[in-house]
Amino acid sequence: MKLDRVALWSASFDDVPWAAPREAVGAERDGWGTLWLPEFFGREVVSLAALCLSATSDLVVATGIAKVWARDPLALRAAQQLLGEAHPERFLLGVGVSHPIVAKRRGGADAPELSPLHRLRGYVENMDASPYRDHEAPPLPRVIAALGPRMLELARELTDGAHTDSSPVSHTARAREVLGPDKWLIPEVKVMLGRSTDDARALASQFLPVRLPAYRANLLPSGFEEADLDGARASGSSMPSWPTAMSMTFVLGSRRISQRARIKWS
């Protein structure tokens, strides 16, 4: 499977009728080679990936990420195999535990006995052990959502790589050290477009996901301080002490995709 070094990440499909995003997938004609789809509380991401694959001819479609709470390991493996058969070399599965707020709405609050690390390990191992009608089916590519070193080590051990999110470039360098040179590292990097540095920081502070503990914990080792992150929680507050290496923002995407798209480097 060939992944472009720059790809499109978009949650815009949740907000518009299907006829509109189907046209948006024409971004393939604009030169985009890979489209990443998240899963929040809108469209079911595997079904959405199938529709996007069917509407295009060469576009690689990836899930960033499919939540473990939404389907059991056998179901996700069967879905991955089906899309892999129907669209060879064009579907990349990204899977992850996500955040407590998502787990709670998906029933995960009833199973707090496992840590995210152990839960994802068990899920991936159960995917591999799940029966499939074609026992000779080749393994298909898979990445997991990972931020911390232990989750990155799990990505190195059991999958083809890691999908990181809302992280500065310094974290990307550390993640590469953990993964080694041969695994995929696919970070989501936000870039703010503003008239000035202060304007960009003030706008970005409204959208930083620092209310989610995993992202907050991941930003502190990268030069952020508690005061920076607390400031980001207040809508419109500026963060003048932001590390200059971090450009945490939204970006423009394809002409046909909402401006809430984001750029990824593979």
Short mmCIF file of C-alpha atoms in Angstrom, two decimals:
data_model
loop_
_atom_site.label_atom_id
_atom_site.label_comp_id
_atom_site.label_asym_id
_atom_site.label_seq_id
_atom_site.Cartn_x
_atom_site.Cartn_y
_atom_site.Cartn_z
CA MET A 1 0.00 0.00 0.00
CA LYS A 2 1.28 3.43 -0.96
CA LEU A 3 0.57 6.32 1.40
CA ASP A 4 1.18 9.89 0.33
CA ARG A 5 3.42 11.96 2.60
CA VAL A 6 0.67 14.57 2.83
CA ALA A 7 -2.93 13.41 3.12
CA LEU A 8 -6.34 14.83 3.92
CA TRP A 9 -8.03 14.35 7.31
CA SER A 10 -11.63 15.47 7.50
CA ALA A 11 -14.54 15.22 9.95
CA SER A 12 -16.75 17.22 7.60
CA PHE A 13 -18.72 14.17 6.48
CA ASP A 14 -20.62 14.19 9.78
CA ASP A 15 -22.17 17.60 9.10
CA VAL A 16 -23.67 17.41 5.63
CA PRO A 17 -26.09 15.16 3.69
CA TRP A 18 -24.44 12.28 1.90
CA ALA A 19 -24.87 13.76 -1.57
CA ALA A 20 -22.52 16.61 -0.65
CA PRO A 21 -19.58 14.61 0.74
CA ARG A 22 -19.89 12.16 -2.11
CA GLU A 23 -19.00 15.04 -4.36
CA ALA A 24 -16.31 16.07 -1.89
CA VAL A 25 -14.58 12.74 -2.35
CA GLY A 26 -13.90 14.15 -5.81
CA ALA A 27 -10.92 15.58 -3.96
CA GLU A 28 -9.23 12.60 -5.56
CA ARG A 29 -9.45 14.53 -8.79
CA ASP A 30 -7.76 17.45 -7.06
CA GLY A 31 -4.70 15.32 -6.41
CA TRP A 32 -5.29 13.96 -2.90
CA GLY A 33 -4.11 10.36 -2.63
CA THR A 34 -5.20 9.47 0.92
CA LEU A 35 -8.27 10.42 2.94
CA TRP A 36 -8.40 9.93 6.72
CA LEU A 37 -11.78 9.61 8.44
CA PRO A 38 -12.32 9.96 12.21
CA GLU A 39 -15.13 8.43 14.24
CA PHE A 40 -16.93 10.63 16.73
CA PHE A 41 -20.69 10.48 17.31
CA GLY A 42 -21.76 10.94 13.71
CA ARG A 43 -21.36 8.57 10.78
CA GLU A 44 -20.19 5.01 11.41
CA VAL A 45 -16.65 5.07 10.11
CA VAL A 46 -16.35 1.64 8.44
CA SER A 47 -19.56 2.22 6.47
CA LEU A 48 -18.34 5.70 5.56
CA ALA A 49 -15.01 4.30 4.39
CA ALA A 50 -16.81 1.76 2.21
CA LEU A 51 -18.89 4.48 0.57
CA CYS A 52 -15.85 6.66 -0.04
CA LEU A 53 -13.95 3.74 -1.56
CA SER A 54 -16.89 2.90 -3.81
CA ALA A 55 -17.16 6.49 -5.00
CA THR A 56 -13.50 6.69 -6.07
CA SER A 57 -11.07 4.65 -8.11
CA ASP A 58 -7.60 5.08 -6.60
CA LEU A 59 -8.06 6.97 -3.32
CA VAL A 60 -6.66 5.27 -0.23
CA VAL A 61 -9.14 5.58 2.65
CA ALA A 62 -8.03 5.21 6.26
CA THR A 63 -9.87 5.25 9.58
CA GLY A 64 -8.38 7.62 12.11
CA ILE A 65 -9.63 5.96 14.23
CA ALA A 66 -12.25 3.20 14.50
CA LYS A 67 -13.19 2.93 18.18
CA VAL A 68 -12.88 -0.44 19.94
CA TRP A 69 -16.14 0.33 21.76
CA ALA A 70 -18.18 0.47 18.56
CA ARG A 71 -17.72 -3.14 17.40
CA ASP A 72 -16.22 -6.39 18.61
CA PRO A 73 -12.84 -7.63 17.29
CA LEU A 74 -14.36 -10.26 15.01
CA ALA A 75 -16.70 -7.72 13.41
CA LEU A 76 -13.91 -5.24 12.76
CA ARG A 77 -11.59 -7.86 11.32
CA ALA A 78 -14.35 -9.13 9.03
CA ALA A 79 -15.09 -5.57 7.89
CA GLN A 80 -11.40 -4.92 7.23
CA GLN A 81 -11.03 -8.12 5.23
CA LEU A 82 -14.11 -7.39 3.15
CA LEU A 83 -12.95 -3.88 2.25
CA GLY A 84 -9.47 -5.24 1.57
CA GLU A 85 -10.88 -7.80 -0.86
CA ALA A 86 -13.20 -5.33 -2.57
CA HIS A 87 -10.62 -2.52 -2.80
CA PRO A 88 -7.12 -4.04 -2.78
CA GLU A 89 -4.35 -1.79 -1.42
CA ARG A 90 -6.83 1.03 -0.73
CA PHE A 91 -8.10 0.56 2.84
CA LEU A 92 -6.00 1.20 5.93
CA LEU A 93 -7.52 0.39 9.31
CA GLY A 94 -6.66 2.62 12.22
CA VAL A 95 -8.08 1.44 15.54
CA GLY A 96 -7.89 2.78 19.08
CA VAL A 97 -9.41 3.05 22.53
CA SER A 98 -10.16 6.78 22.29
CA HIS A 99 -11.13 8.80 25.38
CA PRO A 100 -13.23 8.13 28.51
CA ILE A 101 -16.07 10.35 27.28
CA VAL A 102 -16.34 8.18 24.17
CA ALA A 103 -16.02 4.94 26.13
CA LYS A 104 -18.81 6.02 28.47
CA ARG A 105 -21.23 6.72 25.63
CA ARG A 106 -20.33 3.39 24.02
CA GLY A 107 -20.75 1.29 27.17
CA GLY A 108 -17.10 1.25 28.16
CA ALA A 109 -17.87 2.67 31.60
CA ASP A 110 -19.19 -0.79 32.47
CA ALA A 111 -15.76 -2.33 31.95
CA PRO A 112 -13.20 -0.20 33.83
CA GLU A 113 -11.04 -3.08 34.97
CA LEU A 114 -8.58 -2.88 32.06
CA SER A 115 -6.21 -0.03 31.28
CA PRO A 116 -6.36 1.43 27.75
CA LEU A 117 -3.06 -0.30 26.97
CA HIS A 118 -4.23 -3.75 28.05
CA ARG A 119 -7.64 -3.28 26.46
CA LEU A 120 -6.15 -2.38 23.07
CA ARG A 121 -3.61 -5.20 23.27
CA GLY A 122 -6.39 -7.70 23.94
CA TYR A 123 -8.55 -6.25 21.19
CA VAL A 124 -5.82 -6.45 18.54
CA GLU A 125 -4.84 -9.97 19.61
CA ASN A 126 -8.49 -11.04 19.43
CA MET A 127 -8.75 -9.54 15.96
CA ASP A 128 -5.84 -11.69 14.87
CA ALA A 129 -7.40 -14.77 16.45
CA SER A 130 -10.87 -14.18 14.98
CA PRO A 131 -12.08 -16.70 12.39
CA TYR A 132 -12.69 -15.54 8.84
CA ARG A 133 -14.24 -17.54 6.02
CA ASP A 134 -11.06 -17.33 3.94
CA HIS A 135 -8.41 -18.82 6.20
CA GLU A 136 -5.76 -18.02 3.60
CA ALA A 137 -6.60 -14.32 3.59
CA PRO A 138 -3.36 -12.34 3.82
CA PRO A 139 -2.89 -9.97 6.76
CA LEU A 140 -3.98 -6.43 5.96
CA PRO A 141 -2.27 -3.25 7.16
CA ARG A 142 -3.33 -1.84 10.52
CA VAL A 143 -2.19 0.99 12.76
CA ILE A 144 -3.28 1.95 16.26
CA ALA A 145 -3.82 5.28 17.94
CA ALA A 146 -0.84 5.88 20.20
CA LEU A 147 0.66 8.77 22.15
CA GLY A 148 2.59 7.47 25.14
CA PRO A 149 5.72 5.30 24.91
CA ARG A 150 4.02 2.08 26.02
CA MET A 151 1.25 2.43 23.46
CA LEU A 152 3.85 3.22 20.81
CA GLU A 153 5.72 0.08 21.81
CA LEU A 154 2.48 -1.87 21.35
CA ALA A 155 2.13 -0.38 17.87
CA ARG A 156 5.65 -1.51 17.05
CA GLU A 157 5.01 -5.00 18.40
CA LEU A 158 1.58 -5.87 16.98
CA THR A 159 0.78 -3.52 14.09
CA ASP A 160 2.20 -1.70 11.08
CA GLY A 161 2.62 1.58 12.95
CA ALA A 162 1.02 4.39 14.91
CA HIS A 163 -1.43 7.19 14.28
CA THR A 164 -0.75 10.13 16.62
CA ASP A 165 -3.08 13.07 17.08
CA SER A 166 -2.89 16.64 18.38
CA SER A 167 0.83 16.39 19.01
CA PRO A 168 3.73 18.77 18.35
CA VAL A 169 6.55 17.88 16.01
CA SER A 170 8.83 17.15 18.98
CA HIS A 171 6.51 14.30 19.91
CA THR A 172 6.71 12.98 16.36
CA ALA A 173 10.49 12.74 16.70
CA ARG A 174 10.17 10.84 20.00
CA ALA A 175 7.55 8.53 18.52
CA ARG A 176 9.85 7.67 15.62
CA GLU A 177 12.57 6.68 18.07
CA VAL A 178 10.19 4.26 19.78
CA LEU A 179 8.72 2.81 16.59
CA GLY A 180 12.00 2.40 14.77
CA PRO A 181 12.64 3.12 11.10
CA ASP A 182 10.42 0.50 9.50
CA LYS A 183 6.97 1.23 10.95
CA TRP A 184 4.47 3.78 9.70
CA LEU A 185 4.22 6.94 11.77
CA ILE A 186 1.20 8.98 10.76
CA PRO A 187 0.80 12.12 12.86
CA GLU A 188 -2.09 14.51 12.66
CA VAL A 189 -0.49 17.98 12.80
CA LYS A 190 -2.64 21.07 13.15
CA VAL A 191 -1.56 24.31 11.50
CA MET A 192 -3.18 27.65 12.31
CA LEU A 193 -3.76 30.22 9.62
CA GLY A 194 -3.91 33.70 11.17
CA ARG A 195 -3.00 37.30 10.45
CA SER A 196 -0.48 37.31 13.28
CA THR A 197 1.07 34.95 15.81
CA ASP A 198 -1.09 36.33 18.60
CA ASP A 199 -4.26 36.03 16.55
CA ALA A 200 -3.41 32.47 15.59
CA ARG A 201 -2.70 31.46 19.18
CA ALA A 202 -5.88 33.09 20.46
CA LEU A 203 -7.97 31.30 17.86
CA ALA A 204 -6.25 27.96 18.40
CA SER A 205 -6.77 28.23 22.15
CA GLN A 206 -10.50 27.87 21.57
CA PHE A 207 -10.11 24.46 19.95
CA LEU A 208 -7.19 22.73 21.66
CA PRO A 209 -8.40 19.36 23.01
CA VAL A 210 -6.79 19.88 26.43
CA ARG A 211 -9.95 18.86 28.28
CA LEU A 212 -9.11 15.31 27.21
CA PRO A 213 -6.57 13.91 29.72
CA ALA A 214 -4.55 11.93 27.18
CA TYR A 215 -3.83 15.01 25.05
CA ARG A 216 -3.07 17.15 28.06
CA ALA A 217 -0.60 14.62 29.43
CA ASN A 218 1.02 14.34 26.01
CA LEU A 219 1.58 18.09 25.65
CA LEU A 220 3.30 18.67 28.99
CA PRO A 221 6.57 16.84 28.05
CA SER A 222 6.71 18.89 24.83
CA GLY A 223 7.39 22.26 26.42
CA PHE A 224 3.89 23.27 27.48
CA GLU A 225 3.14 24.23 31.05
CA GLU A 226 -0.01 23.73 33.10
CA ALA A 227 -0.75 27.46 32.83
CA ASP A 228 -0.61 27.25 29.03
CA LEU A 229 -3.13 24.43 28.94
CA ASP A 230 -5.38 26.00 31.54
CA GLY A 231 -5.40 29.15 29.42
CA ALA A 232 -6.46 27.15 26.39
CA ARG A 233 -9.55 25.98 28.24
CA ALA A 234 -10.88 29.51 28.45
CA SER A 235 -12.43 30.41 25.12
CA GLY A 236 -10.55 33.17 23.37
CA SER A 237 -7.63 33.40 25.79
CA SER A 238 -4.21 33.86 24.27
CA MET A 239 -1.23 31.71 25.17
CA PRO A 240 1.90 33.86 24.71
CA SER A 241 4.20 31.25 26.24
CA TRP A 242 3.41 28.59 23.64
CA PRO A 243 6.52 26.73 22.44
CA THR A 244 7.45 28.04 19.04
CA ALA A 245 7.91 24.50 17.71
CA MET A 246 4.21 23.87 18.14
CA SER A 247 1.71 25.02 15.55
CA MET A 248 -1.53 23.64 16.88
CA THR A 249 -4.29 24.62 14.52
CA PHE A 250 -6.82 23.94 11.86
CA VAL A 251 -5.79 23.96 8.22
CA LEU A 252 -7.30 24.47 4.83
CA GLY A 253 -8.01 21.29 2.95
CA SER A 254 -9.08 20.55 -0.58
CA ARG A 255 -11.13 23.13 -2.45
CA ARG A 256 -14.08 20.74 -2.24
CA ILE A 257 -13.69 19.77 1.41
CA SER A 258 -14.60 21.91 4.38
CA GLN A 259 -11.96 24.19 5.82
CA ARG A 260 -12.16 22.11 8.97
CA ALA A 261 -10.06 19.47 7.26
CA ARG A 262 -6.56 18.84 8.57
CA ILE A 263 -3.28 17.86 6.98
CA LYS A 264 -1.38 14.71 7.92
CA TRP A 265 2.18 13.67 7.20
CA SER A 266 2.84 9.95 6.74
#
